[in-house]
Amino acid sequence: MRRVLTPSTAAAVVAAVAVLCVAFTAGVAAAPDAGPPGAEGGTLPSASAEECGPGDGTELVGCWNGTHYEDSLSFEQSDGLNETQLSALTDLTMARVEHVRQRPFKEDVPVETVSRSEYANDTAGGGNGSEAFRRWNDQVWEALFVVGDETNANDEIDSVFGGAVSGFYSPSRDEIVIVVPDGESPDIDPSTLAHELLHAMQDQYHDLTRPRYVGVTQDGDLAVDGIVEGEAVHVEERYAARCADNWTCVEAPASGGGGGGGGTPDYNFGILQTVLQPYGDGALYVRELVDEGGWAAVNETMNDPPESTAEVIHRDPDYEEGNVTFEDAATGGWETYPNQGVDGAETAGEASMFVMFWYQSAGVQFDSGYEYSILEPDRSVGANFNVHLRTDAELRTRATYNYAHPVTDGWAGDELYPYRNGDRDGYVWATEWQTREDAAAFRDAYVRMLSAHGDGGYEDGTVYVIDEESDFPGAYGVERDGTSVTVTHAPSPEGVLELRPDADLTLPDADDGTGGDGGSEDGTDGSDGDGSDGGGTDGDGTDGDGSDGENGTNDSETDGTAGSAPGFGVGAALVALVAALGLFARRAR
């Protein structure tokens, strides 16, 4: 995984993390080696075995240091790899990546190893920035209802990535580093090596240290990763398909390489599923680019990366955004963080917004999640959980996830402004949507989420209060004006009106402090709209689509894994590539 760290970190690091996605490698059909060839894409035919010899230059494709892509290795890595074996595996993998990508490497890519403890010591807290950034970032993740008020978002990010990094490519040092268990010889997943070598090739042709490969917002980061990681996963998939068909490949270590370990990790799955978005949607996006325009189309997109996750989710290079209108009118001592984000604002984007609503049903599978039906309130919690698993296209070698839903499909832009006032925190989140209907769908879902965490009883036009027992206590104002929806949060109802003095909102009834005792027009009264009672079922624990009312999964969607959903099952092999070292802990100043 490519990842550029905060300015306080000396080196820009590209990381690969072993987490969450189940890797399906058995029975994979062989994929074509590349899209339509052509000089405009810089693609070249691969050399024959006879043409491949020691000392050959970099003009040959499919041959590196005398190793041909159809060669095989005479050793296994059951006891780890020594230095000579690691070098031989690297040469063979480079030759094969060249063959799949139809492009030669320009120079050798060194592969080093580091122990798990050394890596942890070197990177602990390295991406979390200043105290101002950490406080600002806390409000971003609290606004997304993924990290609660009493939990540090930066610690949650560290917990997702800290123990799972299996390897990374460093553009600043032009090398790959594989993280291995303490006291053991390196076991390397060939797919991880191929993935990181593709990043090295990208760096040699495009220079990954350029500012264009680091988004200035959360959504921008994920969008850029859509092409950078998407190409790496696409090549990795083709590589794995050839291993399943006619190449002899080194078996992946049982742990997935790098000592990631097994079992069910104690991660914040809301953060994790946000970070995973480029690896699935990005790979599908690149697959379409190759199918339609060959590798030339990928090269062009690398030179002009996507600007939003909406572009990658919907695989639409011409996706149009709208203008977000926001004016800071806060009174009573509230101030933004002008040196964080973009003039104090973060852009969450469509992917993060989808995860926000989906995460509210994740408690059906994970102890750390919640059990509310937000995306589809008339269906069970399990059915809402499975929305994330119902994809319109599949990757060849692993489970992928869905990030598209009518509630968030109409995203046109957002600016989330964290505020501070002494020791009080708040935020104003201005969002823009393609149509009035899109805005209404988002607003209604957000209100359902508030009602689920509160006591129901949401009343339009009134500041809504969630009590202290919730992970997200405090006061909330939600306003929709045409295609715009603005969410305001402060510890008290009065604070909401200080942050938005022109808001058309009234304070809640002082008698109950909950924002009214009647239901809203859209039925978000907490009785069936928030999904806390599994509403929308047929009375037998199912919602009519096969979702099990007890564990919330659908056997028809588990690829034969009864009682668990793809990628989420207890005891599953958790293998995927995701961003590391604090994906959203960046741009601290």
Coordinates of C-alpha atoms in Angstrom, one line a residue:
M1 CA 0.0 0.0 0.0
R2 CA 1.2 3.5 -0.9
R3 CA 1.1 5.9 2.0
V4 CA 2.7 9.3 2.5
L5 CA 3.0 10.2 6.2
T6 CA 2.7 13.5 7.9
P7 CA 5.3 16.3 7.3
S8 CA 6.8 15.5 10.7
T9 CA 7.9 12.1 9.5
A10 CA 11.2 12.0 7.6
A11 CA 10.3 9.3 5.0
A12 CA 7.3 8.8 2.9
V13 CA 6.3 5.1 3.3
V14 CA 4.1 2.9 1.2
A15 CA 2.7 0.2 3.3
A16 CA 0.9 -3.1 3.0
V17 CA -1.2 -4.5 5.9
A18 CA -2.6 -8.0 6.3
V19 CA -6.2 -7.5 7.5
L20 CA -9.8 -8.5 7.1
C21 CA -10.5 -9.6 3.5
V22 CA -10.8 -13.4 3.0
A23 CA -8.4 -14.3 0.2
F24 CA -10.1 -16.8 -2.2
T25 CA -7.3 -18.3 -4.3
A26 CA -8.5 -21.8 -5.1
G27 CA -10.1 -22.4 -8.5
V28 CA -9.3 -19.0 -9.9
A29 CA -9.7 -18.9 -13.7
A30 CA -6.7 -17.6 -15.6
A31 CA -7.0 -13.9 -16.5
P32 CA -5.7 -12.4 -19.7
D33 CA -2.3 -11.0 -19.1
A34 CA -3.1 -7.5 -20.2
G35 CA -5.6 -5.3 -22.1
P36 CA -5.3 -4.2 -25.7
P37 CA -1.6 -3.7 -26.5
G38 CA -0.4 -0.6 -28.2
A39 CA 2.6 1.7 -28.3
E40 CA 0.5 4.5 -26.8
G41 CA 0.3 2.6 -23.6
G42 CA 4.0 1.9 -23.4
T43 CA 3.3 -1.9 -23.5
L44 CA 5.8 -4.3 -24.9
P45 CA 5.7 -8.1 -25.7
S46 CA 7.4 -10.3 -23.2
A47 CA 10.7 -11.9 -24.0
S48 CA 11.0 -15.6 -24.7
A49 CA 13.0 -17.9 -22.4
E50 CA 15.8 -18.0 -25.0
E51 CA 16.1 -14.2 -25.1
C52 CA 16.4 -14.0 -21.4
G53 CA 19.9 -14.3 -20.0
P54 CA 22.2 -12.9 -17.3
G55 CA 23.2 -9.3 -17.9
D56 CA 20.3 -8.4 -20.2
G57 CA 19.3 -4.8 -20.0
T58 CA 16.0 -3.3 -18.8
E59 CA 14.5 -3.2 -22.3
L60 CA 13.2 -6.8 -22.0
V61 CA 9.8 -7.5 -20.5
G62 CA 9.3 -10.7 -18.5
C63 CA 13.0 -11.2 -17.7
W64 CA 15.0 -9.9 -14.8
N65 CA 18.6 -10.7 -13.8
G66 CA 18.4 -13.7 -16.1
T67 CA 15.2 -15.1 -14.6
H68 CA 12.3 -15.6 -17.0
Y69 CA 8.7 -15.2 -15.9
E70 CA 8.0 -18.9 -16.8
D71 CA 10.8 -20.2 -14.6
S72 CA 10.1 -21.8 -11.2
L73 CA 12.0 -22.0 -7.9
S74 CA 13.4 -25.1 -6.5
F75 CA 12.9 -24.3 -2.8
E76 CA 9.9 -23.8 -0.4
Q77 CA 9.7 -21.3 2.3
S78 CA 8.4 -23.6 5.1
D79 CA 11.4 -22.7 7.2
G80 CA 11.7 -19.1 6.0
L81 CA 13.9 -17.7 3.2
N82 CA 17.6 -17.0 3.4
E83 CA 19.1 -14.0 1.6
T84 CA 19.9 -16.0 -1.6
Q85 CA 16.4 -17.4 -1.8
L86 CA 14.8 -14.0 -1.1
S87 CA 16.8 -12.5 -4.0
A88 CA 15.8 -15.3 -6.3
L89 CA 12.1 -14.9 -5.4
T90 CA 12.4 -11.2 -6.0
D91 CA 13.9 -11.6 -9.4
L92 CA 11.2 -14.1 -10.5
T93 CA 8.4 -11.9 -9.1
M94 CA 9.8 -8.9 -10.9
A95 CA 9.9 -10.8 -14.2
R96 CA 6.3 -11.9 -13.7
V97 CA 5.0 -8.4 -12.7
E98 CA 6.7 -7.1 -15.9
H99 CA 4.9 -9.8 -18.0
V100 CA 1.5 -9.1 -16.4
R101 CA 1.9 -5.3 -16.6
Q102 CA 3.6 -5.4 -20.1
R103 CA 6.2 -2.9 -18.9
P104 CA 9.8 -3.3 -17.8
F105 CA 11.3 -2.2 -14.5
K106 CA 13.9 0.5 -14.9
E107 CA 16.1 -0.7 -12.0
D108 CA 16.4 -3.3 -9.3
V109 CA 14.1 -3.0 -6.2
P110 CA 15.9 -3.9 -3.0
V111 CA 13.8 -6.0 -0.6
E112 CA 14.8 -5.8 3.1
T113 CA 13.3 -7.3 6.3
V114 CA 12.6 -5.9 9.7
S115 CA 11.3 -7.6 12.8
R116 CA 7.8 -6.9 14.1
S117 CA 9.1 -5.2 17.3
E118 CA 11.6 -3.0 15.4
Y119 CA 8.9 -1.9 13.1
A120 CA 6.5 -1.1 16.0
N121 CA 9.2 0.9 17.8
D122 CA 10.1 2.9 14.7
T123 CA 6.6 3.8 13.8
A124 CA 4.7 4.1 17.1
G125 CA 2.8 7.4 17.1
G126 CA 4.8 8.6 14.1
G127 CA 1.7 9.5 12.0
N128 CA -0.5 11.2 14.6
G129 CA 0.8 14.7 14.4
S130 CA 0.3 17.6 16.8
E131 CA -2.1 17.7 19.7
A132 CA -4.2 20.2 17.8
F133 CA -4.4 17.8 14.9
R134 CA -5.4 14.9 17.2
R135 CA -8.2 16.9 18.7
W136 CA -9.4 18.1 15.3
N137 CA -9.3 14.5 14.0
D138 CA -11.2 13.2 17.0
Q139 CA -14.1 15.4 15.9
V140 CA -14.0 14.2 12.3
W141 CA -14.4 10.5 13.4
E142 CA -17.0 11.4 16.0
A143 CA -19.0 13.2 13.3
L144 CA -18.9 10.0 11.3
F145 CA -20.3 8.1 14.4
V146 CA -17.4 5.6 14.1
V147 CA -15.3 6.7 17.2
G148 CA -17.2 7.7 20.3
D149 CA -16.8 10.8 22.5
E150 CA -14.7 9.1 25.1
T151 CA -12.4 7.3 22.7
N152 CA -9.3 8.7 21.0
A153 CA -9.6 8.4 17.2
N154 CA -5.9 8.4 16.7
D155 CA -5.4 5.5 19.1
E156 CA -8.2 3.6 17.3
I157 CA -6.3 4.2 14.0
D158 CA -3.1 2.9 15.6
S159 CA -5.0 -0.2 16.8
V160 CA -6.2 -1.0 13.3
F161 CA -2.7 -0.7 11.7
G162 CA -0.1 -1.2 14.5
G163 CA 0.2 -5.0 14.5
A164 CA -0.8 -5.9 11.0
V165 CA 1.7 -4.4 8.7
S166 CA 3.2 -7.1 6.5
G167 CA 5.4 -4.9 4.3
F168 CA 5.7 -1.5 2.5
Y169 CA 7.4 0.2 -0.3
S170 CA 9.3 3.4 0.5
P171 CA 9.5 5.9 -2.5
S172 CA 12.0 8.0 -0.6
R173 CA 14.4 5.0 -0.3
D174 CA 13.3 3.1 -3.4
E175 CA 13.0 -0.2 -1.5
I176 CA 10.5 -2.7 -0.1
V177 CA 10.6 -3.7 3.5
I178 CA 9.0 -6.9 4.7
V179 CA 7.9 -7.0 8.4
V180 CA 8.6 -10.5 9.9
P181 CA 7.8 -12.1 13.3
D182 CA 10.5 -11.6 15.9
G183 CA 13.2 -14.2 15.8
E184 CA 12.1 -15.8 12.6
S185 CA 13.4 -16.0 9.1
P186 CA 11.2 -14.1 6.6
D187 CA 8.1 -15.8 5.2
I188 CA 6.8 -13.8 2.3
D189 CA 3.4 -13.9 0.6
P190 CA 4.2 -13.8 -3.1
S191 CA 1.0 -11.7 -3.7
T192 CA 2.2 -9.1 -1.2
L193 CA 5.6 -9.0 -2.9
A194 CA 4.0 -8.6 -6.3
H195 CA 1.7 -5.8 -5.0
E196 CA 4.6 -3.9 -3.5
L197 CA 6.8 -4.4 -6.6
L198 CA 4.0 -2.9 -8.7
H199 CA 4.2 0.2 -6.4
A200 CA 7.9 0.3 -7.1
M201 CA 7.2 0.2 -10.9
Q202 CA 4.7 3.0 -10.4
D203 CA 7.3 5.0 -8.6
Q204 CA 9.9 4.5 -11.4
Y205 CA 7.4 5.7 -14.0
H206 CA 5.4 8.3 -12.1
D207 CA 7.3 9.3 -9.0
L208 CA 5.0 8.6 -6.0
T209 CA 6.6 11.4 -4.0
R210 CA 4.8 13.9 -6.1
P211 CA 2.1 15.9 -4.3
R212 CA -0.6 14.6 -6.8
Y213 CA -0.4 11.2 -5.0
V214 CA -1.4 12.6 -1.6
G215 CA -4.9 13.9 -1.2
V216 CA -5.4 17.0 0.9
T217 CA -8.5 15.6 2.5
Q218 CA -9.7 12.2 3.7
D219 CA -11.8 11.7 0.6
G220 CA -9.0 12.9 -1.6
D221 CA -6.6 10.4 0.0
L222 CA -8.9 7.5 -0.6
A223 CA -9.6 8.7 -4.2
V224 CA -6.0 8.8 -5.1
D225 CA -5.5 5.4 -3.6
G226 CA -8.3 4.3 -5.9
I227 CA -5.9 4.4 -8.9
V228 CA -2.6 3.7 -7.1
E229 CA -3.9 0.7 -5.0
G230 CA -6.4 -0.2 -7.7
E231 CA -3.6 -0.9 -10.2
A232 CA -1.6 -2.8 -7.7
V233 CA -4.5 -5.1 -6.7
H234 CA -5.5 -5.6 -10.4
V235 CA -1.9 -6.7 -11.2
E236 CA -1.9 -8.9 -8.1
E237 CA -5.1 -10.5 -9.1
R238 CA -3.8 -11.4 -12.5
Y239 CA -0.6 -12.7 -10.9
A240 CA -2.7 -14.9 -8.6
A241 CA -4.8 -16.1 -11.5
R242 CA -1.7 -17.3 -13.3
C243 CA -0.4 -19.0 -10.2
A244 CA -3.7 -20.9 -10.0
D245 CA -3.5 -21.8 -13.7
N246 CA 0.0 -22.5 -15.1
W247 CA 2.7 -20.9 -13.0
T248 CA 4.5 -22.7 -10.2
C249 CA 4.4 -20.2 -7.3
V250 CA 5.8 -20.2 -3.8
E251 CA 3.0 -21.0 -1.3
A252 CA 1.9 -18.1 0.9
P253 CA 2.7 -18.5 4.6
A254 CA -0.1 -19.7 6.8
S255 CA -0.2 -16.3 8.7
G256 CA -0.4 -14.3 5.5
G257 CA 3.1 -13.1 5.8
G258 CA 4.7 -10.6 8.1
G259 CA 3.3 -12.2 11.2
G260 CA -0.2 -10.7 11.0
G261 CA -1.6 -13.7 12.9
G262 CA -5.0 -15.3 12.8
G263 CA -8.2 -15.1 14.8
T264 CA -10.6 -12.1 15.0
P265 CA -8.6 -8.9 15.6
D266 CA -9.8 -6.2 18.0
Y267 CA -10.1 -3.5 15.4
N268 CA -12.4 -0.6 14.9
F269 CA -14.1 -2.0 11.8
G270 CA -15.6 1.3 10.8
I271 CA -12.1 2.8 10.3
L272 CA -11.0 -0.5 8.7
Q273 CA -13.8 -0.6 6.2
T274 CA -13.2 3.0 5.3
V275 CA -9.6 2.3 4.5
L276 CA -10.4 -0.8 2.5
Q277 CA -12.5 1.0 0.0
P278 CA -9.8 1.8 -2.6
Y279 CA -8.7 -1.9 -2.7
G280 CA -12.0 -3.2 -3.9
D281 CA -13.6 -0.3 -5.8
G282 CA -10.1 0.8 -7.1
A283 CA -9.3 -2.6 -8.5
L284 CA -12.7 -2.7 -10.3
Y285 CA -12.1 0.8 -11.6
V286 CA -8.8 -0.2 -13.0
R287 CA -10.2 -3.3 -14.5
E288 CA -12.7 -1.2 -16.5
L289 CA -10.0 1.2 -17.6
V290 CA -7.9 -1.7 -18.9
D291 CA -10.8 -3.4 -20.6
E292 CA -11.8 -0.1 -22.4
G293 CA -8.5 1.5 -23.1
G294 CA -5.7 -0.8 -22.2
W295 CA -2.8 0.1 -19.9
A296 CA -2.6 3.5 -21.6
A297 CA -5.9 4.4 -19.8
V298 CA -4.3 3.4 -16.5
N299 CA -1.2 5.5 -17.3
E300 CA -3.4 8.5 -18.1
T301 CA -5.4 8.1 -14.9
M302 CA -2.2 7.8 -12.8
N303 CA -1.1 11.1 -14.3
D304 CA -4.5 12.7 -13.4
P305 CA -5.7 10.7 -10.3
P306 CA -9.4 10.7 -9.2
E307 CA -10.5 13.5 -6.9
S308 CA -13.3 11.8 -5.0
T309 CA -14.3 8.4 -3.8
A310 CA -17.6 8.9 -5.6
E311 CA -15.6 8.9 -8.9
V312 CA -14.1 5.5 -8.0
I313 CA -17.2 4.0 -6.4
H314 CA -19.3 4.7 -9.5
R315 CA -16.3 4.3 -11.9
D316 CA -17.1 7.6 -13.5
P317 CA -14.1 9.8 -14.4
D318 CA -16.5 12.6 -15.2
Y319 CA -18.3 12.6 -11.9
E320 CA -19.4 16.1 -11.1
E321 CA -19.2 17.7 -7.7
G322 CA -21.2 20.7 -6.5
N323 CA -20.3 23.8 -4.5
V324 CA -20.5 23.6 -0.7
T325 CA -21.6 26.9 0.8
F326 CA -20.4 27.5 4.3
E327 CA -19.8 30.7 6.3
D328 CA -18.3 30.7 9.8
A329 CA -20.8 32.7 11.9
A330 CA -20.0 31.1 15.2
T331 CA -20.4 33.2 18.4
G332 CA -19.7 32.6 22.1
G333 CA -16.0 31.9 21.7
W334 CA -16.1 29.0 19.2
E335 CA -13.2 28.8 16.8
T336 CA -12.1 26.5 14.0
Y337 CA -8.7 25.0 13.4
P338 CA -7.4 27.1 10.4
N339 CA -4.1 25.2 10.3
Q340 CA -5.7 21.8 9.9
G341 CA -7.2 20.2 6.9
V342 CA -8.2 22.7 4.2
D343 CA -8.6 26.0 6.0
G344 CA -9.9 24.0 9.0
A345 CA -12.2 21.7 7.1
E346 CA -12.1 18.0 6.3
T347 CA -14.0 16.4 3.4
A348 CA -15.3 13.0 4.4
G349 CA -16.7 11.9 1.0
E350 CA -19.1 9.3 -0.2
A351 CA -17.1 6.2 1.0
S352 CA -16.8 7.5 4.6
M353 CA -20.4 8.5 4.7
F354 CA -21.5 5.0 3.5
V355 CA -19.4 3.4 6.2
M356 CA -20.9 5.8 8.8
F357 CA -24.4 4.4 8.2
W358 CA -23.3 0.8 7.6
Y359 CA -21.3 0.7 10.8
Q360 CA -24.4 1.3 12.8
S361 CA -25.4 -2.3 12.0
A362 CA -22.0 -3.8 12.5
G363 CA -22.8 -4.9 16.1
V364 CA -24.6 -7.9 14.6
Q365 CA -21.2 -9.3 13.8
F366 CA -18.7 -7.4 16.0
D367 CA -18.9 -6.7 19.7
S368 CA -17.6 -3.1 19.1
G369 CA -20.4 -2.1 16.7
Y370 CA -24.0 -1.1 17.0
E371 CA -27.2 -2.9 16.1
Y372 CA -29.3 -0.3 14.3
S373 CA -31.0 -0.4 10.8
I374 CA -30.1 2.9 9.3
L375 CA -29.5 2.4 5.6
E376 CA -32.7 0.4 5.1
P377 CA -34.9 1.0 8.2
D378 CA -37.6 -1.4 7.0
R379 CA -35.2 -4.3 7.0
S380 CA -33.4 -6.2 9.8
V381 CA -30.1 -5.3 11.3
G382 CA -28.6 -8.3 9.6
A383 CA -29.9 -7.2 6.2
N384 CA -28.4 -3.7 6.7
F385 CA -25.1 -5.3 7.6
N386 CA -25.2 -7.4 4.4
V387 CA -25.7 -4.3 2.2
H388 CA -22.0 -3.9 2.5
L389 CA -21.5 -7.4 1.1
R390 CA -23.9 -7.2 -1.9
T391 CA -21.6 -6.1 -4.7
D392 CA -22.4 -5.4 -8.3
A393 CA -19.0 -6.8 -9.4
E394 CA -16.5 -9.2 -7.9
L395 CA -12.8 -9.4 -7.8
R396 CA -11.3 -12.7 -8.9
T397 CA -9.2 -13.6 -5.9
R398 CA -10.9 -12.1 -2.8
A399 CA -14.1 -10.8 -1.3
T400 CA -14.9 -7.2 -2.0
Y401 CA -17.3 -4.8 -0.5
N402 CA -20.1 -2.5 -1.6
Y403 CA -19.9 1.2 -0.9
A404 CA -22.8 2.4 -3.0
H405 CA -26.3 3.0 -1.7
P406 CA -29.2 5.4 -2.5
V407 CA -28.6 7.2 0.9
T408 CA -25.2 8.3 -0.1
D409 CA -25.1 7.9 -4.0
G410 CA -26.0 11.5 -4.6
W411 CA -23.0 13.0 -2.8
A412 CA -21.7 16.2 -4.4
G413 CA -19.4 17.6 -1.8
D414 CA -19.0 18.2 2.0
E415 CA -16.9 20.3 4.4
L416 CA -16.7 19.2 8.0
Y417 CA -15.4 22.0 10.3
P418 CA -14.3 20.9 13.9
Y419 CA -14.6 23.7 16.5
R420 CA -13.2 24.2 19.9
N421 CA -14.2 26.5 22.8
G422 CA -12.0 26.0 25.8
D423 CA -12.3 22.3 26.7
R424 CA -15.6 22.0 24.7
D425 CA -15.6 20.5 21.2
G426 CA -18.1 20.7 18.4
Y427 CA -18.5 20.7 14.6
V428 CA -20.5 22.0 11.7
W429 CA -20.8 19.6 8.7
A430 CA -22.0 21.2 5.5
T431 CA -23.0 18.7 2.8
E432 CA -24.1 19.2 -0.8
W433 CA -26.1 16.7 -2.9
Q434 CA -27.0 16.2 -6.6
T435 CA -30.7 16.6 -6.1
R436 CA -33.2 17.6 -3.4
E437 CA -34.2 13.9 -3.2
D438 CA -30.6 12.9 -2.6
A439 CA -30.3 15.5 0.2
A440 CA -33.6 14.3 1.8
A441 CA -32.4 10.7 1.7
F442 CA -29.1 11.6 3.5
R443 CA -30.9 13.9 6.0
D444 CA -33.5 11.2 6.9
A445 CA -30.7 8.6 7.4
Y446 CA -28.8 10.9 9.6
V447 CA -31.9 11.6 11.7
R448 CA -32.5 7.8 12.0
M449 CA -29.0 7.5 13.3
L450 CA -29.4 10.2 15.9
S451 CA -32.7 8.7 17.0
A452 CA -31.1 5.2 17.3
H453 CA -28.4 6.5 19.6
G454 CA -30.9 8.7 21.5
D455 CA -34.3 7.9 22.8
G456 CA -36.2 8.3 19.5
G457 CA -38.6 11.2 19.5
Y458 CA -36.8 13.3 16.9
E459 CA -38.8 16.5 16.2
D460 CA -38.1 18.5 13.0
G461 CA -36.8 22.0 13.5
T462 CA -35.7 21.3 17.1
V463 CA -32.2 20.7 18.5
Y464 CA -32.0 17.0 19.4
V465 CA -30.2 15.8 22.5
I466 CA -28.5 12.5 23.1
D467 CA -27.9 11.7 26.7
E468 CA -24.6 11.0 28.4
E469 CA -25.0 7.2 28.3
S470 CA -24.4 7.2 24.6
D471 CA -21.1 7.0 22.8
F472 CA -22.1 10.2 21.0
P473 CA -23.7 12.5 23.7
G474 CA -24.7 16.1 23.2
A475 CA -26.9 18.3 21.1
Y476 CA -27.5 18.1 17.3
G477 CA -29.1 20.3 14.8
V478 CA -30.0 19.0 11.3
E479 CA -31.2 21.4 8.6
R480 CA -32.0 20.7 5.0
D481 CA -32.3 23.5 2.5
G482 CA -32.8 22.3 -1.1
T483 CA -29.8 20.2 -2.0
S484 CA -27.9 21.2 1.1
V485 CA -27.9 19.4 4.5
T486 CA -26.0 20.9 7.5
V487 CA -25.3 19.0 10.7
T488 CA -24.2 20.9 13.8
H489 CA -23.0 19.4 17.1
A490 CA -22.1 20.8 20.4
P491 CA -22.2 19.6 24.0
S492 CA -25.4 21.6 24.7
P493 CA -28.4 22.8 22.7
E494 CA -27.3 26.4 23.4
G495 CA -23.9 25.5 21.9
V496 CA -25.6 24.4 18.7
L497 CA -27.2 27.8 18.3
E498 CA -23.9 29.5 19.1
L499 CA -22.2 27.6 16.3
R500 CA -25.1 28.3 13.9
P501 CA -26.8 31.5 15.2
D502 CA -28.9 31.8 12.0
A503 CA -30.1 28.2 12.1
D504 CA -33.9 27.8 11.9
L505 CA -33.9 25.6 15.0
T506 CA -35.6 25.9 18.4
L507 CA -34.3 24.6 21.7
P508 CA -35.8 21.4 23.0
D509 CA -38.5 21.3 25.7
A510 CA -36.7 21.8 29.0
D511 CA -39.1 19.2 30.6
D512 CA -37.5 16.2 28.9
G513 CA -34.5 17.6 27.1
T514 CA -34.8 15.1 24.3
G515 CA -36.1 17.3 21.5
G516 CA -39.8 16.5 21.8
D517 CA -42.0 13.6 22.6
G518 CA -43.6 13.0 19.2
G519 CA -42.4 11.2 16.1
S520 CA -41.2 13.0 13.0
E521 CA -42.9 12.8 9.7
D522 CA -40.4 10.2 8.4
G523 CA -41.2 7.8 11.2
T524 CA -37.9 8.2 13.1
D525 CA -39.5 7.9 16.5
G526 CA -37.2 5.1 17.8
S527 CA -39.9 2.4 17.7
D528 CA -39.2 0.9 14.3
G529 CA -37.3 3.4 12.3
D530 CA -34.0 3.0 14.2
G531 CA -33.9 -0.7 13.7
S532 CA -32.9 -1.4 17.3
D533 CA -35.6 -4.1 17.6
G534 CA -34.7 -5.7 14.2
G535 CA -37.7 -4.1 12.6
G536 CA -38.7 -5.3 9.1
T537 CA -38.5 -9.0 9.9
D538 CA -41.1 -11.5 8.9
G539 CA -41.6 -12.6 12.5
D540 CA -39.3 -15.7 12.3
G541 CA -36.0 -14.0 12.6
T542 CA -35.5 -13.3 8.9
D543 CA -36.4 -10.4 6.7
G544 CA -37.4 -12.5 3.7
D545 CA -34.1 -12.4 2.0
G546 CA -32.4 -15.2 3.9
S547 CA -30.7 -13.0 6.5
D548 CA -30.4 -14.8 9.8
G549 CA -32.0 -12.8 12.5
E550 CA -29.5 -14.1 15.1
N551 CA -26.2 -13.5 13.5
G552 CA -27.3 -11.2 10.7
T553 CA -25.7 -13.0 7.8
N554 CA -27.1 -14.5 4.7
D555 CA -25.9 -18.1 3.9
S556 CA -26.4 -17.5 0.2
E557 CA -23.8 -14.7 0.4
T558 CA -21.1 -16.4 2.5
D559 CA -19.4 -18.5 -0.2
G560 CA -20.1 -21.6 1.7
T561 CA -19.0 -20.2 5.1
A562 CA -22.1 -20.9 7.2
G563 CA -22.8 -18.6 10.1
S564 CA -20.4 -15.8 9.0
A565 CA -20.2 -13.2 6.3
P566 CA -17.3 -13.1 3.7
G567 CA -14.3 -11.4 5.3
F568 CA -15.9 -11.1 8.7
G569 CA -16.1 -14.7 10.0
V570 CA -14.5 -15.8 13.3
G571 CA -11.4 -17.8 12.5
A572 CA -11.3 -16.8 8.9
A573 CA -7.9 -16.1 7.2
L574 CA -7.7 -12.3 7.3
V575 CA -5.6 -11.2 4.4
A576 CA -5.8 -8.0 2.4
L577 CA -3.8 -4.9 1.5
V578 CA -4.7 -1.6 3.2
A579 CA -3.1 1.7 4.1
A580 CA -1.0 1.9 7.1
L581 CA 0.7 4.3 9.5
G582 CA -2.4 6.4 10.2
L583 CA -4.1 6.8 6.9
F584 CA -6.0 9.8 8.1
A585 CA -3.4 11.1 10.5
R586 CA -1.9 13.5 8.0
R587 CA -1.4 17.1 7.2
A588 CA -0.7 18.0 10.8
R589 CA 0.9 21.5 11.0

